[in-house]
Amino acid sequence: MSRYFLLSCWCCGLVLLLVPLSVGAVDLDREPINYSTAPPHNAVERLQERLDAGQAKLSYEEGTGYLRSLLRELKVPLSSQMLVFSKTSLQRQRINPRTPRAIYFGDDAYVGFCQKGDLLEVTAVDPQLGAVFYSLSQKKSAHPHFQRQTDNCLICHASSFNQGYPGHLARSVFADGLGLPLLASGSYRIDHTSPLRQRWGGWYVSGTSGKQVHLGNLIVRGNPRPEEIDNSANINVTQLERYFKTAPYPTPHSDIVALMVMEHQTEMHNRLTRAHFQTRLALHEEAEFNKALGRPADYRSDSTVRRIRSAGEPVVQYMLFCQEAQLTDPIKGTSGFTEEFVQRGPRDSKGRSLRDFDLKRRLFAYPCSYIIYSEAFEALPAAVKDYILRRLWEVLSGQDTSKEFAHLSAADRRAILEILRETKPNLPDYWKAAAAR
């Protein structure tokens, strides 16, 4: 599975495979979503406003164009660099194992770069619209301008893999020496629940994982079955120069920890987007029924309550790392991403943060997603956000001890609860009740 796509038809180096259109896909351009026509409000739009007002400037460099400057303006760290060599982008002709595509990410933006590429591919996480896709020409200009992309990107980004909603999809595939994915050999969709042995096909991976085998750094010949692959020679690689020339890239790394964080983050954003859209659609349809039937405007049917619950529960479970793949050996990156990542975000009075890593048994020390602090979470419709916060409280306070959350020890629950109480503004009053049992 030589390549770990991130479903971003062309944006950000996220993957574009041959993804089927969604059956019964959501009509994103009808009320109340209006995806293509609603004005976006996100990090890219804010940067464009500052560029237009002369309050920011993108500097051009030979070889990488606007890349470094754009990353600085979007607060995307260079240490997040990940390199993918499968041909899964708008600029697929520029991607192969010798000239992989570079992807960078921050909390709310992703940037894709190809050597000698015509453009930079950018995705912003929009609080109201989910993933919004842009391109930025790599031709030097006095007035750089982001071009929003809709139809081309949504062919993949709003496919059946993402239930018809705009988002990203991380995939691992087998790729050959040209970077072509060998679809007959299969592929995997990747998030934090995926075992390492299925991850990173088609990606370069720098870092160590002990005896844990993965599919990174693997170029496949023929059409092997997954069980026939022995990739032990390509794990625990700390120098990628043996595979390709790293000098044209800002850093020589494709950090294993950055890959793991990105996998978690993209699916977390996807679930927030689905919860947001599904709730807005449910409430919009309820309002129309209420008007037609002469019911009070605030009437809430059992059906709508169930729809909101169905939208929110997947967020709760993923946010608390249900079914996370367990690690059996320590993970260590090479780029400095691990150290840089933990410096961002709030800490409680005991110095703890949801960004603190474990990397021995699991990804994070305190398994609750840091995306809870994001604009996307804050912008959720009140009905589903209230549901999610209530469910988080029930689990963390020890009221819900169901098997789905059995991976959370009493100490885990108590620590997460204490961290959120001190670092997450505007929690409901009931969060101030006694700590978890």
Tab-separated table of C-alpha atoms in Angstrom:
chain	number	residue	atom	x	y	z
A	1	MET	CA	0.000	0.000	0.000
A	2	SER	CA	2.554	2.141	-1.142
A	3	ARG	CA	1.032	5.310	-0.375
A	4	TYR	CA	-0.870	6.890	2.350
A	5	PHE	CA	-3.182	9.275	0.584
A	6	LEU	CA	-4.835	12.074	2.256
A	7	LEU	CA	-8.024	12.710	0.355
A	8	SER	CA	-7.414	16.143	-0.910
A	9	CYS	CA	-7.898	15.815	-4.584
A	10	TRP	CA	-5.040	18.099	-4.996
A	11	CYS	CA	-4.895	20.132	-1.918
A	12	CYS	CA	-2.260	19.882	0.665
A	13	GLY	CA	-0.728	16.733	-0.416
A	14	LEU	CA	-3.653	14.917	0.913
A	15	VAL	CA	-4.433	11.868	-1.013
A	16	LEU	CA	-6.281	11.509	-4.227
A	17	LEU	CA	-6.909	7.988	-5.341
A	18	LEU	CA	-9.636	6.880	-7.717
A	19	VAL	CA	-12.377	7.574	-5.223
A	20	PRO	CA	-16.004	6.765	-6.074
A	21	LEU	CA	-18.614	9.447	-5.859
A	22	SER	CA	-20.920	9.152	-2.914
A	23	VAL	CA	-24.088	7.218	-3.499
A	24	GLY	CA	-26.950	9.448	-2.426
A	25	ALA	CA	-24.426	12.213	-1.799
A	26	VAL	CA	-25.386	15.213	0.292
A	27	ASP	CA	-26.376	18.240	-1.792
A	28	LEU	CA	-23.837	20.641	-0.326
A	29	ASP	CA	-25.157	23.633	-2.243
A	30	ARG	CA	-28.702	23.639	-0.903
A	31	GLU	CA	-29.950	25.338	2.238
A	32	PRO	CA	-28.671	25.595	4.860
A	33	ILE	CA	-25.119	24.613	3.793
A	34	ASN	CA	-24.577	26.485	0.491
A	35	TYR	CA	-21.008	25.193	0.365
A	36	SER	CA	-19.931	26.774	-2.935
A	37	THR	CA	-21.561	30.165	-2.434
A	38	ALA	CA	-21.357	30.822	1.306
A	39	PRO	CA	-18.489	33.201	2.151
A	40	PRO	CA	-15.637	31.295	3.816
A	41	HIS	CA	-14.125	32.459	7.099
A	42	ASN	CA	-10.839	30.706	7.748
A	43	ALA	CA	-7.081	31.137	8.038
A	44	VAL	CA	-6.544	31.457	4.275
A	45	GLU	CA	-9.270	34.073	3.868
A	46	ARG	CA	-7.848	36.056	6.784
A	47	LEU	CA	-4.387	35.926	5.222
A	48	GLN	CA	-5.752	37.114	1.876
A	49	GLU	CA	-7.412	40.051	3.620
A	50	ARG	CA	-4.117	40.996	5.255
A	51	LEU	CA	-2.267	40.672	1.949
A	52	ASP	CA	-4.808	42.894	0.208
A	53	ALA	CA	-4.547	45.481	2.996
A	54	GLY	CA	-0.750	45.520	2.894
A	55	GLN	CA	-0.562	44.106	6.418
A	56	ALA	CA	1.221	40.927	5.319
A	57	LYS	CA	3.593	39.932	2.538
A	58	LEU	CA	4.509	36.628	0.954
A	59	SER	CA	8.193	36.408	0.088
A	60	TYR	CA	9.321	34.452	-2.963
A	61	GLU	CA	12.364	32.149	-2.937
A	62	GLU	CA	13.995	30.294	-5.791
A	63	GLY	CA	13.217	26.590	-5.712
A	64	THR	CA	10.353	26.699	-3.221
A	65	GLY	CA	8.527	29.855	-4.327
A	66	TYR	CA	6.116	31.139	-1.693
A	67	LEU	CA	6.248	27.969	0.411
A	68	ARG	CA	8.308	29.067	3.421
A	69	SER	CA	6.611	32.432	3.668
A	70	LEU	CA	3.147	30.892	3.383
A	71	LEU	CA	3.906	28.379	6.132
A	72	ARG	CA	5.011	31.193	8.441
A	73	GLU	CA	1.879	33.237	7.778
A	74	LEU	CA	-0.411	30.241	8.366
A	75	LYS	CA	1.552	29.184	11.473
A	76	VAL	CA	2.338	25.814	9.926
A	77	PRO	CA	5.649	24.396	11.217
A	78	LEU	CA	8.325	23.185	8.817
A	79	SER	CA	8.876	20.284	11.197
A	80	SER	CA	5.471	18.912	10.162
A	81	GLN	CA	6.834	18.026	6.713
A	82	MET	CA	5.610	14.673	5.367
A	83	LEU	CA	6.622	13.290	1.975
A	84	VAL	CA	4.374	11.215	-0.263
A	85	PHE	CA	5.566	9.647	-3.507
A	86	SER	CA	2.375	8.166	-4.942
A	87	LYS	CA	0.725	10.060	-7.780
A	88	THR	CA	-2.334	11.341	-5.984
A	89	SER	CA	-2.479	15.049	-6.712
A	90	LEU	CA	-3.455	17.581	-9.347
A	91	GLN	CA	0.266	17.829	-10.079
A	92	ARG	CA	0.657	14.066	-10.327
A	93	GLN	CA	3.125	14.356	-13.220
A	94	ARG	CA	5.619	15.952	-10.819
A	95	ILE	CA	5.350	13.231	-8.172
A	96	ASN	CA	7.351	10.008	-8.039
A	97	PRO	CA	9.676	8.267	-5.573
A	98	ARG	CA	12.561	10.595	-6.551
A	99	THR	CA	10.502	13.791	-6.310
A	100	PRO	CA	7.894	13.218	-3.606
A	101	ARG	CA	5.258	15.742	-2.735
A	102	ALA	CA	5.688	17.558	0.566
A	103	ILE	CA	2.751	18.170	2.896
A	104	TYR	CA	2.751	20.467	5.917
A	105	PHE	CA	0.020	21.061	8.478
A	106	GLY	CA	-0.968	23.198	11.419
A	107	ASP	CA	-4.096	23.046	13.535
A	108	ASP	CA	-6.329	24.577	10.858
A	109	ALA	CA	-4.437	24.528	7.549
A	110	TYR	CA	-2.622	22.107	5.229
A	111	VAL	CA	-0.146	23.022	2.480
A	112	GLY	CA	1.118	20.844	-0.382
A	113	PHE	CA	4.295	21.495	-2.394
A	114	CYS	CA	5.745	19.805	-5.477
A	115	GLN	CA	9.207	20.386	-6.901
A	116	LYS	CA	8.904	22.708	-9.919
A	117	GLY	CA	5.160	22.786	-9.317
A	118	ASP	CA	2.903	25.398	-10.860
A	119	LEU	CA	1.055	26.017	-7.631
A	120	LEU	CA	0.851	25.418	-3.915
A	121	GLU	CA	-2.152	23.393	-2.766
A	122	VAL	CA	-3.834	24.684	0.374
A	123	THR	CA	-6.707	23.472	2.513
A	124	ALA	CA	-8.203	25.516	5.331
A	125	VAL	CA	-10.468	24.149	8.042
A	126	ASP	CA	-13.467	26.464	7.945
A	127	PRO	CA	-15.683	26.541	11.077
A	128	GLN	CA	-18.865	26.649	8.980
A	129	LEU	CA	-17.881	24.870	5.757
A	130	GLY	CA	-15.396	22.204	6.799
A	131	ALA	CA	-12.487	21.679	4.407
A	132	VAL	CA	-12.156	24.548	1.910
A	133	PHE	CA	-9.661	24.150	-0.929
A	134	TYR	CA	-7.386	26.733	-2.546
A	135	SER	CA	-4.461	27.040	-4.919
A	136	LEU	CA	-1.718	29.665	-4.938
A	137	SER	CA	0.260	30.200	-8.126
A	138	GLN	CA	4.003	29.681	-7.796
A	139	LYS	CA	4.673	32.405	-10.377
A	140	LYS	CA	6.239	35.428	-8.703
A	141	SER	CA	3.652	38.188	-8.386
A	142	ALA	CA	3.324	41.586	-6.781
A	143	HIS	CA	-0.105	40.534	-5.536
A	144	PRO	CA	-0.310	36.811	-4.674
A	145	HIS	CA	-3.906	35.612	-4.660
A	146	PHE	CA	-5.505	32.402	-3.404
A	147	GLN	CA	-7.946	30.791	-5.821
A	148	ARG	CA	-10.752	28.822	-4.213
A	149	GLN	CA	-11.402	25.394	-5.740
A	150	THR	CA	-14.737	23.608	-5.411
A	151	ASP	CA	-15.965	21.109	-8.008
A	152	ASN	CA	-12.620	19.474	-8.842
A	153	CYS	CA	-11.703	18.906	-5.220
A	154	LEU	CA	-15.139	17.782	-4.092
A	155	ILE	CA	-15.061	14.865	-6.535
A	156	CYS	CA	-12.760	13.246	-4.004
A	157	HIS	CA	-13.125	15.300	-0.873
A	158	ALA	CA	-16.880	14.871	-0.682
A	159	SER	CA	-16.878	11.280	-1.927
A	160	SER	CA	-18.447	8.206	-0.405
A	161	PHE	CA	-15.269	7.724	1.627
A	162	ASN	CA	-16.312	10.798	3.616
A	163	GLN	CA	-20.062	10.177	3.498
A	164	GLY	CA	-20.567	12.996	1.000
A	165	TYR	CA	-19.215	15.781	3.224
A	166	PRO	CA	-16.134	17.924	2.440
A	167	GLY	CA	-13.103	16.619	4.271
A	168	HIS	CA	-9.846	14.708	4.035
A	169	LEU	CA	-9.111	11.031	3.749
A	170	ALA	CA	-5.804	9.480	4.714
A	171	ARG	CA	-5.007	6.313	2.794
A	172	SER	CA	-2.163	3.863	2.550
A	173	VAL	CA	-1.615	2.117	-0.784
A	174	PHE	CA	0.984	0.086	-2.628
A	175	ALA	CA	2.877	2.204	-5.179
A	176	ASP	CA	5.332	1.148	-7.840
A	177	GLY	CA	8.622	2.674	-8.968
A	178	LEU	CA	6.769	5.385	-10.890
A	179	GLY	CA	4.601	6.274	-7.921
A	180	LEU	CA	1.494	4.701	-9.446
A	181	PRO	CA	-0.818	3.116	-6.865
A	182	LEU	CA	-1.364	-0.586	-7.478
A	183	LEU	CA	-5.048	-0.722	-6.686
A	184	ALA	CA	-5.262	-4.461	-7.294
A	185	SER	CA	-3.140	-4.944	-4.175
A	186	GLY	CA	-5.654	-3.065	-2.044
A	187	SER	CA	-5.457	0.003	0.161
A	188	TYR	CA	-6.249	1.101	3.693
A	189	ARG	CA	-8.051	4.088	5.086
A	190	ILE	CA	-5.956	5.443	7.940
A	191	ASP	CA	-6.688	7.160	11.243
A	192	HIS	CA	-5.581	6.644	14.835
A	193	THR	CA	-7.417	3.310	15.011
A	194	SER	CA	-5.279	1.772	12.230
A	195	PRO	CA	-2.529	-0.698	13.185
A	196	LEU	CA	0.928	0.501	12.209
A	197	ARG	CA	1.380	-2.448	9.856
A	198	GLN	CA	-1.259	-0.869	7.567
A	199	ARG	CA	0.059	2.688	7.637
A	200	TRP	CA	2.127	4.861	5.328
A	201	GLY	CA	2.161	2.931	2.088
A	202	GLY	CA	3.316	5.409	-0.554
A	203	TRP	CA	4.868	7.715	2.040
A	204	TYR	CA	8.405	8.204	3.168
A	205	VAL	CA	8.774	7.824	6.927
A	206	SER	CA	11.679	9.072	9.044
A	207	GLY	CA	11.813	7.892	12.630
A	208	THR	CA	11.947	4.762	14.722
A	209	SER	CA	9.196	2.360	15.737
A	210	GLY	CA	11.138	-0.512	17.312
A	211	LYS	CA	9.890	-3.885	16.085
A	212	GLN	CA	6.624	-2.401	14.802
A	213	VAL	CA	6.556	-2.790	11.018
A	214	HIS	CA	4.824	-0.300	8.715
A	215	LEU	CA	4.520	0.212	4.941
A	216	GLY	CA	6.542	3.416	4.688
A	217	ASN	CA	9.548	3.776	2.366
A	218	LEU	CA	8.321	0.808	0.316
A	219	ILE	CA	8.352	0.641	-3.484
A	220	VAL	CA	6.458	-2.378	-4.767
A	221	ARG	CA	7.102	-4.516	-7.809
A	222	GLY	CA	4.354	-6.654	-9.263
A	223	ASN	CA	0.944	-6.923	-7.579
A	224	PRO	CA	1.682	-8.586	-4.250
A	225	ARG	CA	-0.891	-9.468	-1.660
A	226	PRO	CA	-0.496	-7.522	1.598
A	227	GLU	CA	0.437	-10.649	3.547
A	228	GLU	CA	3.337	-11.261	1.152
A	229	ILE	CA	5.044	-7.962	1.928
A	230	ASP	CA	8.090	-7.915	4.207
A	231	ASN	CA	9.014	-4.273	4.815
A	232	SER	CA	11.336	-4.814	7.765
A	233	ALA	CA	14.272	-3.370	5.795
A	234	ASN	CA	12.482	-0.023	5.463
A	235	ILE	CA	11.557	0.703	9.080
A	236	ASN	CA	13.608	2.614	11.665
A	237	VAL	CA	14.999	4.875	8.935
A	238	THR	CA	16.342	8.209	10.177
A	239	GLN	CA	18.014	9.419	6.956
A	240	LEU	CA	15.910	9.523	3.774
A	241	GLU	CA	18.800	10.411	1.478
A	242	ARG	CA	19.147	6.717	0.602
A	243	TYR	CA	15.833	6.950	-1.293
A	244	PHE	CA	15.986	10.373	-2.984
A	245	LYS	CA	17.748	13.740	-2.883
A	246	THR	CA	16.384	15.653	0.085
A	247	ALA	CA	18.195	18.949	-0.633
A	248	PRO	CA	15.338	20.545	-2.657
A	249	TYR	CA	13.027	20.356	0.374
A	250	PRO	CA	13.041	22.718	3.366
A	251	THR	CA	13.915	19.796	5.662
A	252	PRO	CA	15.189	16.241	4.993
A	253	HIS	CA	12.452	14.638	7.120
A	254	SER	CA	9.077	12.926	6.777
A	255	ASP	CA	8.466	12.667	10.480
A	256	ILE	CA	6.716	9.588	11.876
A	257	VAL	CA	5.132	11.500	14.763
A	258	ALA	CA	3.858	14.215	12.417
A	259	LEU	CA	2.236	11.490	10.312
A	260	MET	CA	0.505	10.018	13.357
A	261	VAL	CA	-0.790	13.394	14.515
A	262	MET	CA	-2.000	14.298	11.032
A	263	GLU	CA	-3.900	11.006	10.800
A	264	HIS	CA	-5.711	11.763	14.030
A	265	GLN	CA	-6.350	15.399	13.196
A	266	THR	CA	-7.822	14.983	9.727
A	267	GLU	CA	-10.421	12.443	10.851
A	268	MET	CA	-11.244	14.560	13.900
A	269	HIS	CA	-11.917	17.497	11.596
A	270	ASN	CA	-13.981	15.249	9.313
A	271	ARG	CA	-16.205	14.131	12.176
A	272	LEU	CA	-16.727	17.691	13.360
A	273	THR	CA	-17.729	18.713	9.840
A	274	ARG	CA	-20.193	15.838	9.517
A	275	ALA	CA	-21.696	16.587	12.935
A	276	HIS	CA	-22.006	20.260	12.018
A	277	PHE	CA	-23.664	19.665	8.643
A	278	GLN	CA	-25.914	16.837	9.818
A	279	THR	CA	-27.199	18.919	12.718
A	280	ARG	CA	-27.819	21.997	10.600
A	281	LEU	CA	-29.682	19.903	8.050
A	282	ALA	CA	-31.765	18.223	10.757
A	283	LEU	CA	-32.709	21.536	12.375
A	284	HIS	CA	-33.426	23.161	9.014
A	285	GLU	CA	-35.770	20.347	8.025
A	286	GLU	CA	-37.391	20.429	11.478
A	287	ALA	CA	-38.034	24.153	11.096
A	288	GLU	CA	-39.721	23.579	7.742
A	289	PHE	CA	-41.934	20.836	9.197
A	290	ASN	CA	-42.790	22.975	12.211
A	291	LYS	CA	-43.881	25.811	9.948
A	292	ALA	CA	-45.899	23.548	7.664
A	293	LEU	CA	-47.625	21.778	10.579
A	294	GLY	CA	-48.200	24.874	12.672
A	295	ARG	CA	-46.015	23.637	15.512
A	296	PRO	CA	-44.028	25.956	17.807
A	297	ALA	CA	-40.767	27.121	16.221
A	298	ASP	CA	-38.715	25.491	18.981
A	299	TYR	CA	-40.477	22.112	18.781
A	300	ARG	CA	-37.967	19.251	18.643
A	301	SER	CA	-39.208	15.869	17.407
A	302	ASP	CA	-37.843	12.532	18.602
A	303	SER	CA	-36.502	11.970	15.101
A	304	THR	CA	-34.478	15.177	15.192
A	305	VAL	CA	-33.148	14.358	18.658
A	306	ARG	CA	-31.979	10.986	17.346
A	307	ARG	CA	-30.323	12.606	14.335
A	308	ILE	CA	-28.404	14.992	16.571
A	309	ARG	CA	-27.357	12.143	18.838
A	310	SER	CA	-26.190	10.140	15.819
A	311	ALA	CA	-24.192	13.145	14.619
A	312	GLY	CA	-22.543	13.793	17.979
A	313	GLU	CA	-21.660	10.349	19.309
A	314	PRO	CA	-18.989	9.592	16.651
A	315	VAL	CA	-17.304	12.860	17.650
A	316	VAL	CA	-17.297	11.868	21.322
A	317	GLN	CA	-15.834	8.438	20.669
A	318	TYR	CA	-13.130	9.644	18.305
A	319	MET	CA	-12.273	12.609	20.513
A	320	LEU	CA	-11.613	10.203	23.383
A	321	PHE	CA	-9.537	7.865	21.195
A	322	CYS	CA	-11.871	4.886	21.290
A	323	GLN	CA	-10.368	1.863	19.509
A	324	GLU	CA	-6.977	3.576	19.208
A	325	ALA	CA	-4.296	1.195	17.934
A	326	GLN	CA	-1.956	0.366	20.787
A	327	LEU	CA	1.801	0.755	20.449
A	328	THR	CA	4.128	-2.059	21.470
A	329	ASP	CA	7.427	-0.160	21.137
A	330	PRO	CA	8.351	3.518	21.517
A	331	ILE	CA	7.935	5.894	18.577
A	332	LYS	CA	10.521	8.606	17.948
A	333	GLY	CA	10.570	11.233	15.199
A	334	THR	CA	13.485	13.021	13.562
A	335	SER	CA	12.396	16.551	12.656
A	336	GLY	CA	11.782	18.194	16.019
A	337	PHE	CA	8.026	18.107	15.408
A	338	THR	CA	7.420	16.286	18.704
A	339	GLU	CA	9.098	19.016	20.729
A	340	GLU	CA	7.526	21.863	18.747
A	341	PHE	CA	3.995	20.472	18.834
A	342	VAL	CA	3.813	20.240	22.632
A	343	GLN	CA	4.722	23.924	22.986
A	344	ARG	CA	1.483	25.034	21.336
A	345	GLY	CA	-1.750	25.108	23.280
A	346	PRO	CA	-2.761	25.671	26.912
A	347	ARG	CA	-1.524	23.930	30.070
A	348	ASP	CA	-3.226	23.503	33.424
A	349	SER	CA	-1.842	24.463	36.830
A	350	LYS	CA	-0.009	21.119	36.999
A	351	GLY	CA	1.720	21.766	33.673
A	352	ARG	CA	-0.346	19.198	31.755
A	353	SER	CA	-1.593	19.608	28.207
A	354	LEU	CA	-3.724	17.600	25.789
A	355	ARG	CA	-0.759	18.003	23.410
A	356	ASP	CA	1.569	16.000	25.640
A	357	PHE	CA	2.733	12.822	23.937
A	358	ASP	CA	3.003	9.310	25.295
A	359	LEU	CA	4.443	7.500	22.217
A	360	LYS	CA	5.072	4.318	24.180
A	361	ARG	CA	1.612	2.766	24.571
A	362	ARG	CA	-0.478	5.288	22.647
A	363	LEU	CA	-0.166	8.597	20.826
A	364	PHE	CA	-1.046	11.084	23.587
A	365	ALA	CA	-0.531	11.042	27.339
A	366	TYR	CA	-4.081	12.327	27.939
A	367	PRO	CA	-6.345	10.788	25.272
A	368	CYS	CA	-8.709	13.635	24.471
A	369	SER	CA	-8.220	15.483	21.196
A	370	TYR	CA	-6.641	18.944	21.318
A	371	ILE	CA	-9.036	19.836	18.475
A	372	ILE	CA	-11.577	20.511	21.229
A	373	TYR	CA	-9.945	23.957	21.425
A	374	SER	CA	-10.467	24.665	17.719
A	375	GLU	CA	-12.723	27.150	15.965
A	376	ALA	CA	-14.414	24.205	14.279
A	377	PHE	CA	-15.480	22.782	17.633
A	378	GLU	CA	-16.610	26.153	18.976
A	379	ALA	CA	-18.685	26.800	15.848
A	380	LEU	CA	-20.731	23.603	16.155
A	381	PRO	CA	-24.479	24.214	16.356
A	382	ALA	CA	-25.475	24.522	20.008
A	383	ALA	CA	-27.671	21.418	19.897
A	384	VAL	CA	-24.851	19.048	18.960
A	385	LYS	CA	-22.147	20.853	20.924
A	386	ASP	CA	-24.288	20.597	24.052
A	387	TYR	CA	-24.738	16.882	23.378
A	388	ILE	CA	-20.995	16.329	22.909
A	389	LEU	CA	-20.050	18.250	26.055
A	390	ARG	CA	-22.662	16.373	28.088
A	391	ARG	CA	-21.375	13.025	26.832
A	392	LEU	CA	-17.759	13.971	27.467
A	393	TRP	CA	-18.720	14.889	31.011
A	394	GLU	CA	-20.561	11.610	31.536
A	395	VAL	CA	-17.520	9.621	30.437
A	396	LEU	CA	-14.868	11.684	32.191
A	397	SER	CA	-16.823	11.961	35.446
A	398	GLY	CA	-17.155	8.177	35.566
A	399	GLN	CA	-20.928	8.077	35.043
A	400	ASP	CA	-20.510	6.244	31.730
A	401	THR	CA	-18.385	3.127	32.176
A	402	SER	CA	-19.495	1.375	28.982
A	403	LYS	CA	-17.054	-0.839	27.106
A	404	GLU	CA	-16.466	1.744	24.375
A	405	PHE	CA	-14.556	3.824	26.907
A	406	ALA	CA	-12.906	1.018	28.865
A	407	HIS	CA	-9.487	2.098	27.578
A	408	LEU	CA	-9.732	5.193	29.792
A	409	SER	CA	-8.564	4.469	33.318
A	410	ALA	CA	-9.913	6.406	36.286
A	411	ALA	CA	-6.626	8.327	36.319
A	412	ASP	CA	-6.982	9.154	32.609
A	413	ARG	CA	-10.518	10.440	33.083
A	414	ARG	CA	-9.607	12.513	36.108
A	415	ALA	CA	-6.580	14.068	34.415
A	416	ILE	CA	-8.484	14.973	31.234
A	417	LEU	CA	-11.343	16.409	33.269
A	418	GLU	CA	-8.975	18.552	35.329
A	419	ILE	CA	-7.089	19.768	32.255
A	420	LEU	CA	-10.274	20.770	30.438
A	421	ARG	CA	-11.730	22.515	33.465
A	422	GLU	CA	-8.715	24.808	33.635
A	423	THR	CA	-7.991	25.279	29.935
A	424	LYS	CA	-11.300	25.084	28.048
A	425	PRO	CA	-13.365	28.288	28.343
A	426	ASN	CA	-17.158	28.374	28.566
A	427	LEU	CA	-17.756	24.841	29.784
A	428	PRO	CA	-21.248	24.200	31.179
A	429	ASP	CA	-21.677	24.697	34.916
A	430	TYR	CA	-22.136	20.981	35.550
A	431	TRP	CA	-18.466	20.481	34.624
A	432	LYS	CA	-17.609	22.134	37.931
A	433	ALA	CA	-19.102	19.221	39.856
A	434	ALA	CA	-17.008	16.635	41.700
A	435	ALA	CA	-14.074	15.097	39.837
A	436	ALA	CA	-14.205	11.662	38.260
A	437	ARG	CA	-14.497	8.739	40.585
